[in-house]
Tab-separated table of C-alpha atoms in Angstrom:
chain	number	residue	atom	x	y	z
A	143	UNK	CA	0.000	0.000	0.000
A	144	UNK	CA	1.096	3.345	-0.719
A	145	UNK	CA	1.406	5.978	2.107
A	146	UNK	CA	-0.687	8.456	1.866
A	147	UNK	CA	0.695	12.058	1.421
A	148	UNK	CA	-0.958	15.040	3.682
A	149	UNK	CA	-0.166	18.853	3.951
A	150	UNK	CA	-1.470	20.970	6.045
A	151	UNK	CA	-1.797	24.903	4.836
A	152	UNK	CA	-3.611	27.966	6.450
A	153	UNK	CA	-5.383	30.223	3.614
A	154	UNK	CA	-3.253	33.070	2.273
A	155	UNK	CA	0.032	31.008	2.664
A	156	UNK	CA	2.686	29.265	0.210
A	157	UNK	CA	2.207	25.771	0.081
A	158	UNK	CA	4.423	22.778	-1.882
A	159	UNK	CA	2.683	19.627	-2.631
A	160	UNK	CA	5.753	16.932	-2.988
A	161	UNK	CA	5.863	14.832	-5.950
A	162	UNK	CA	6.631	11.263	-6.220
A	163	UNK	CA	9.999	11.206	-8.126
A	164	UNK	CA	12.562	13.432	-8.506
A	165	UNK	CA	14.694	13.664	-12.193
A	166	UNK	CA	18.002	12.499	-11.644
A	167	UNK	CA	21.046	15.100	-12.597
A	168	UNK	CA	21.894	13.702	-15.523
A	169	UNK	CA	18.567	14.155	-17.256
A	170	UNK	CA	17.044	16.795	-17.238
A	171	UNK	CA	12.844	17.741	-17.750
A	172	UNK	CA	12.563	17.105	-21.467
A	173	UNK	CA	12.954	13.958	-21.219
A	174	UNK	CA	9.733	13.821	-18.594
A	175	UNK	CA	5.740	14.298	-19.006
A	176	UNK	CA	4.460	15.224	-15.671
A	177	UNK	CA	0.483	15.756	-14.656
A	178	UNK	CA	-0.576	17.618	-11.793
A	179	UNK	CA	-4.335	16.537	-11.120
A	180	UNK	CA	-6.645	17.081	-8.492
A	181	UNK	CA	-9.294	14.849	-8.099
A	182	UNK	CA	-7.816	12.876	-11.006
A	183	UNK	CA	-10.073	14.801	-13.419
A	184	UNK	CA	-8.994	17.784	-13.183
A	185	UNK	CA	-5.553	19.014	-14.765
A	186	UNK	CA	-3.730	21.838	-12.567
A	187	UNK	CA	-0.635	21.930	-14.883
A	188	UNK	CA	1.158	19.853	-17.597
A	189	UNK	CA	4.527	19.519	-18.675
A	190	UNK	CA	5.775	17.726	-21.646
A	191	UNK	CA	9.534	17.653	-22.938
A	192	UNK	CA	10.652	20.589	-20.862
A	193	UNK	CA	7.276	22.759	-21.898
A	194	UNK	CA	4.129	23.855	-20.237
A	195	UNK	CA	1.448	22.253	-22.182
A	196	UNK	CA	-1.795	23.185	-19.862
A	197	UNK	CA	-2.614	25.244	-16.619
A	198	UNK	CA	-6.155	25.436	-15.490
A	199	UNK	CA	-7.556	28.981	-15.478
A	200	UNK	CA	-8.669	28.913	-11.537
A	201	UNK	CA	-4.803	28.480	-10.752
A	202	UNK	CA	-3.944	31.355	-12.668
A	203	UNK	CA	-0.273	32.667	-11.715
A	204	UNK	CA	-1.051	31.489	-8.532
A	205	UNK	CA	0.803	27.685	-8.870
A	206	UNK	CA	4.126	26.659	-10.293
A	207	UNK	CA	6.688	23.706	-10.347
A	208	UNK	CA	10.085	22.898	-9.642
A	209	UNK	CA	11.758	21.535	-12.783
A	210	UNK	CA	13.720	19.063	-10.690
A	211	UNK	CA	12.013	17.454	-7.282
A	212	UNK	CA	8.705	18.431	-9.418
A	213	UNK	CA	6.992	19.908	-6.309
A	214	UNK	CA	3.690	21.816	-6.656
A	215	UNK	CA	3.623	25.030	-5.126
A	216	UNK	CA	0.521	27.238	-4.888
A	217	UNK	CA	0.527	30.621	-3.166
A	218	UNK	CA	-1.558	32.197	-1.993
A	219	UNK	CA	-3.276	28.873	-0.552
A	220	UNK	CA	-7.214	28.830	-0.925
A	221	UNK	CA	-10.432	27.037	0.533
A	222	UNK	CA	-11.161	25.365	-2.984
A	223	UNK	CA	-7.490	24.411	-3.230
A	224	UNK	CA	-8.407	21.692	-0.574
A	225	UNK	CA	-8.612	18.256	-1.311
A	226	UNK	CA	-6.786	15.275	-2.857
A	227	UNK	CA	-3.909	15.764	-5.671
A	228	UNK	CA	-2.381	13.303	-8.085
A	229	UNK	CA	1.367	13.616	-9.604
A	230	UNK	CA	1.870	11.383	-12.431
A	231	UNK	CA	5.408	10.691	-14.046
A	232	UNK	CA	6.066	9.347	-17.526
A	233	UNK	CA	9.544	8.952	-18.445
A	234	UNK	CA	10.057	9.199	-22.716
A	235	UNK	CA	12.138	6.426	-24.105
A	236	UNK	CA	13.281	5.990	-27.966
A	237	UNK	CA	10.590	6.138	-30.545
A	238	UNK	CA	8.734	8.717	-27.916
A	239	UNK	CA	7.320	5.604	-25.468
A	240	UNK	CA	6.614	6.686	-22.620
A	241	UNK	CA	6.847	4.960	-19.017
A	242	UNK	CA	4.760	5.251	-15.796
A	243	UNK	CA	7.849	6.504	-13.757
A	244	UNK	CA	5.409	7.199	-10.468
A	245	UNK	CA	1.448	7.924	-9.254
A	246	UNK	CA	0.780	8.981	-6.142
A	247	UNK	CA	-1.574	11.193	-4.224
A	248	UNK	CA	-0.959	13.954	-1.842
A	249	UNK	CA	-3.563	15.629	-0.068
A	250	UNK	CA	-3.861	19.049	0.927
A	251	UNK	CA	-5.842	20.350	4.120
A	252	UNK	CA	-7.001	23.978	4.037
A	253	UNK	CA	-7.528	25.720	6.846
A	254	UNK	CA	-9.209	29.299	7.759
A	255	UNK	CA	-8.945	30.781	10.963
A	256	UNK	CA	-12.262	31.520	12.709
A	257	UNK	CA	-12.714	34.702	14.402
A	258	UNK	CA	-12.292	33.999	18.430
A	259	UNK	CA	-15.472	32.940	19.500
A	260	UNK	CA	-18.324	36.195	21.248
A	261	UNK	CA	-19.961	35.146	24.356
A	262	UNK	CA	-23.230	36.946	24.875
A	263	UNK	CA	-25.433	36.143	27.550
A	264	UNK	CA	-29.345	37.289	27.761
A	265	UNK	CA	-31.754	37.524	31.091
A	266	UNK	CA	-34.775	35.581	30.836
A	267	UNK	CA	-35.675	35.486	34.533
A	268	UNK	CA	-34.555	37.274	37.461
A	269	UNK	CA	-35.438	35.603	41.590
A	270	UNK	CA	-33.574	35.170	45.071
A	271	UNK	CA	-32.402	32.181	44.437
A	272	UNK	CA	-31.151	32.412	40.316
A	273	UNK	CA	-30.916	34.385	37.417
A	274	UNK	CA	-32.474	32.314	34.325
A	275	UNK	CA	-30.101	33.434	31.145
A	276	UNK	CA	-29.336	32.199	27.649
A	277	UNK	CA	-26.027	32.217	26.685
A	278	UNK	CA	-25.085	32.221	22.917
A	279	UNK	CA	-21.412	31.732	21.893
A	280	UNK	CA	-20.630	32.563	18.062
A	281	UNK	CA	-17.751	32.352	15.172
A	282	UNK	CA	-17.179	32.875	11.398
A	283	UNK	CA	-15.405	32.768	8.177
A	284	UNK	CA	-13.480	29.576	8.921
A	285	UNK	CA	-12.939	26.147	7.650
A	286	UNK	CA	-13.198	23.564	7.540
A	287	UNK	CA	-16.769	22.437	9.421
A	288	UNK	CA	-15.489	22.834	13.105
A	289	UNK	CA	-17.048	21.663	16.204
A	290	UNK	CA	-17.860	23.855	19.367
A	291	UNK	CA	-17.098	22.966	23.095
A	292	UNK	CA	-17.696	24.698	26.467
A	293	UNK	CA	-16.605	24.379	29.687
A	294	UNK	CA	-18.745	25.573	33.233
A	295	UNK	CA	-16.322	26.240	35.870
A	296	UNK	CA	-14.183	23.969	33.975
A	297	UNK	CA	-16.535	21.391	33.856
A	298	UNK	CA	-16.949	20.145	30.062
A	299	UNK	CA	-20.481	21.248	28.788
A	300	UNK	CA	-22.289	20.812	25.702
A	301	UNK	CA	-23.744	23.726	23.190
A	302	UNK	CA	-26.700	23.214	20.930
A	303	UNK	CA	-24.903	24.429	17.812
A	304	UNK	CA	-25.398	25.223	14.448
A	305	UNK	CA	-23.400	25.945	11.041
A	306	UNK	CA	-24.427	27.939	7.699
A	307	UNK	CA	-22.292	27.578	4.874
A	308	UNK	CA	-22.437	27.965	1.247
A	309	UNK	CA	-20.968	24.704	0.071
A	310	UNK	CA	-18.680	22.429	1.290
A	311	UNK	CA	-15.595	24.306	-0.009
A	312	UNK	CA	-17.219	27.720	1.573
A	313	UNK	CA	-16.170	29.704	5.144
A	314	UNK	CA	-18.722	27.886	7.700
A	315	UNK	CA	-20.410	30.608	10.752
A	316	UNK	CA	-20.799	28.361	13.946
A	317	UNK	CA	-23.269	29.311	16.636
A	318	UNK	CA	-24.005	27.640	19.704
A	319	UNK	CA	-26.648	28.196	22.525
A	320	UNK	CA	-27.284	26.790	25.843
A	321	UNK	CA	-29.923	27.864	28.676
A	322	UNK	CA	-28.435	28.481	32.279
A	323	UNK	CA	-30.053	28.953	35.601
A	324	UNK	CA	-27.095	30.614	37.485
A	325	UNK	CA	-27.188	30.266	41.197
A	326	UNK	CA	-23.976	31.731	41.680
A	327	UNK	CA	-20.983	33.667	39.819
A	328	UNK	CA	-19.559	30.962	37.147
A	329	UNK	CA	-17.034	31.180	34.468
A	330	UNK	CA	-18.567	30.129	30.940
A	331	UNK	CA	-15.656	29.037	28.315
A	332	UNK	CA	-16.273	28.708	24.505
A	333	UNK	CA	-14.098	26.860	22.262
A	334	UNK	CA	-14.095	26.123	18.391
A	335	UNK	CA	-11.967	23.661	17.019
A	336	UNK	CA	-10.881	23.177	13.237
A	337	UNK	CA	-8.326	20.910	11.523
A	338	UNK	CA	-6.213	21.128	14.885
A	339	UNK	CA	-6.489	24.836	15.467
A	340	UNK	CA	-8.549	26.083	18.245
A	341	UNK	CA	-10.020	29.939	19.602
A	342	UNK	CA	-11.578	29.776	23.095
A	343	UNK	CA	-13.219	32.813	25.216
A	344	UNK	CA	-14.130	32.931	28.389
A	345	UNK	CA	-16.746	35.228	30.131
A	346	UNK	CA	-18.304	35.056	33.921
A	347	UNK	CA	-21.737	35.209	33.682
A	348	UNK	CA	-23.194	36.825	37.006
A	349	UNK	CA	-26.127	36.200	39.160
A	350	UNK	CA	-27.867	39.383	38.838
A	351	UNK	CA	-30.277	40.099	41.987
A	352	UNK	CA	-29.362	39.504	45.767
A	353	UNK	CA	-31.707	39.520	48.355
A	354	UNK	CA	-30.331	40.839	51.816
A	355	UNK	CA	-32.000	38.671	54.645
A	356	UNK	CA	-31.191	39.927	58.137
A	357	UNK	CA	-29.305	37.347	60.116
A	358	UNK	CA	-31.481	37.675	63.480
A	359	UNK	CA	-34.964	39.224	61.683
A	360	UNK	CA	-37.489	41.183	64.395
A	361	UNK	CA	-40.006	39.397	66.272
A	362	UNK	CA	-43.311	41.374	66.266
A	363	UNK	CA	-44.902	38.981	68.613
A	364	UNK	CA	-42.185	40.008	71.285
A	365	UNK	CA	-42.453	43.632	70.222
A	366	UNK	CA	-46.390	44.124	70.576
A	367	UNK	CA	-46.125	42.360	73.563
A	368	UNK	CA	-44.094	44.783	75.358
A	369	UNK	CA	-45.227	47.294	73.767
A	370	UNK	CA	-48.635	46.615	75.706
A	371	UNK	CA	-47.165	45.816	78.811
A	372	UNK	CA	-45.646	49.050	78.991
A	373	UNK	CA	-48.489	50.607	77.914
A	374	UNK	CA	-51.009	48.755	81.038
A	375	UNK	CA	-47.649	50.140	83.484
A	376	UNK	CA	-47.596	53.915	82.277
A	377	UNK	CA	-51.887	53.677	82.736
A	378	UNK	CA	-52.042	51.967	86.036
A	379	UNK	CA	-49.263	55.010	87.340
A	380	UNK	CA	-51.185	57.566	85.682
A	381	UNK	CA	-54.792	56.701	87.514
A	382	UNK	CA	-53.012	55.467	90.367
A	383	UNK	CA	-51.192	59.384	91.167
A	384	UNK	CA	-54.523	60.902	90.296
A	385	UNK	CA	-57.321	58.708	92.142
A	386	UNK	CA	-55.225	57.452	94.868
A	387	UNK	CA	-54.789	60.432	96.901
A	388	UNK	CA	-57.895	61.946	96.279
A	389	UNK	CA	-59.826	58.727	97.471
A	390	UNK	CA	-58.053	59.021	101.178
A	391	UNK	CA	-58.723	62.684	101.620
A	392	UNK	CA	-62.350	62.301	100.540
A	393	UNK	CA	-63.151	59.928	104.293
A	394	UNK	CA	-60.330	61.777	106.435
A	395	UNK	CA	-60.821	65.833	106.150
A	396	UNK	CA	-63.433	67.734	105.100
A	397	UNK	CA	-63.009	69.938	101.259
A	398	UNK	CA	-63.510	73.136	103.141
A	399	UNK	CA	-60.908	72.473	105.842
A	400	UNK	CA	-57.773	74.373	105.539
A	401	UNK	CA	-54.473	71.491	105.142
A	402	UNK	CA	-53.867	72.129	108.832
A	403	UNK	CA	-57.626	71.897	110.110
A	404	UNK	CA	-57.809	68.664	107.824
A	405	UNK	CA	-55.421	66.882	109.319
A	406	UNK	CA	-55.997	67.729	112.592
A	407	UNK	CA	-59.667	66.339	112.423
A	408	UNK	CA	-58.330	63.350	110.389
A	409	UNK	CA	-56.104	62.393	113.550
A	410	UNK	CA	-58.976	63.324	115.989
A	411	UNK	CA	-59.948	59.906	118.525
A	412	UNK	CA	-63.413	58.839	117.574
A	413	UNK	CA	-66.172	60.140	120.425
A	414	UNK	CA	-68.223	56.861	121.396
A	415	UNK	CA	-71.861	57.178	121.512
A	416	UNK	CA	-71.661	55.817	125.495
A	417	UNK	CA	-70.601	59.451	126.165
A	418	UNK	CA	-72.742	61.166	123.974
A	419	UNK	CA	-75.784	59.631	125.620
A	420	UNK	CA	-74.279	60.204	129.507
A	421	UNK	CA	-73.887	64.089	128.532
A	422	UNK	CA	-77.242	64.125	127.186
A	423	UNK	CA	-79.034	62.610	130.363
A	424	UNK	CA	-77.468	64.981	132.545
């Protein structure tokens, strides 16, 4: 089995694609015919006794080959440049026969950098206990397809994503959404991966509303009940200083006695009616 051939290029770059033989220094390229294909139908460049016989138009002046290791080069490298590539090697002999010298494929990988990924996040819901968001992560003008990962506190997560290209040889926009309910501050990472590249962003998505709760909260019970006990005190000490005194006086002096006369009769020894009744009969 033949071992297959692969180069990697980024878009805008010089790439060679190696060939399969290599003329020796004592002959030289007219006495070669050499094919570049890709996708075995379709002729990049031809060389036949030392001259260019064909170049396909998309190629332009953008492609070229060295006359002696017979390695493709294309510059500057693009997306419809990817895929697989044939070089084919006839050596001329006397009589102009021709020999299969070598056939063997190379392929090329193309590869466009994606812009680093955009984190956006949205509030749906806002409550004590979480903030209800949805969090949309998005990239373009890359390729090939790639695929999107996340990470939550660096715990691997999944996005629901989507692509939209043109074709299969077109830049690809990736876009990938997920629905949160955040509890707590938490670090959202967003990575697309292509052809061994990756971009990742990061962003810390925050739970929006707090809700103060006092540690030790009032207890109204406690409060109306003291509030009414002290109420009952300052009442009973308010009738008590003004019917207290008031009641005493009222059996012990008289209202029109003076302070002096009033107190005087107040301490006065009761008169028994024994000696009432002995004055009387005499």
């Amino acid at each position: 089995a033949l071992e297959k051939k692969v180069v990697k290029s980024k878009v805008g770059e010089k790439v060679g694609l190696p060939c399969c033989h290599e003329i020796p220094s004592s002959e030289s390229l007219q006495n070669y015919r050499v094919y570049w294909q890709k996708n075995t139908t379709e002729v990049v460049l031809a060389y036949a006794e030392g001259k260019m016989i064909s170049k396909h138009e998309r190629y332009g002046n953008r492609t070229e080959m060295d006359a002696r290791n017979l390695t493709l080069w294309i510059s500057p490298v693009e997306i419809l440049d990817n895929g697989p590539y044939q070089c084919v090697v006839q050596h001329l002999r006397f009589l102009q026969n021709s020999v299969v010298v070598c056939d063997e494929p190379v392929t090329l990988f193309v590869t466009a950098d994606f812009s680093k990924p955009n984190i956006t996040a949205e509030v749906l819901a806002n409550s004590c206990e979480s903030t209800e968001m949805v969090v949309r992560c998005s990239s373009y003008g890359g390729f090939p397809k790639p695929t999107l990962s996340g990470a939550l506190d660096n715990e691997s997560m999944a996005w629901n994503a989507s692509w939209v290209s043109e074709s299969s040889l077109s830049p690809y926009n990736v876009t990938g959404k997920r629905w949160l309910n955040v509890t707590k501050d938490i670090s959202i990472t967003c990575s697309v991966e292509y052809n061994g590249f990756a971009e990742s962003t990061s962003l810390l998505l925050t739970k929006t509303k707090e809700c103060v709760v006092p540690t030790v909260p009032p207890s109204y019970n406690v409060i109306t009940a003291s509030s009414i006990i002290i109420i009952t005190f300052l009442l009973a000490m308010t009738l008590a200083a003004r019917y207290l005194p008031r009641h005493v006086c009222s059996h012990c002096c008289k209202p029109q006695d003076s302070v002096e006369e009033g107190v005087k009769e107040c301490m006065k020894p009761p008169v028994s009616s024994k000696v009432t009744s002995e004055t009387s009969s005499v």
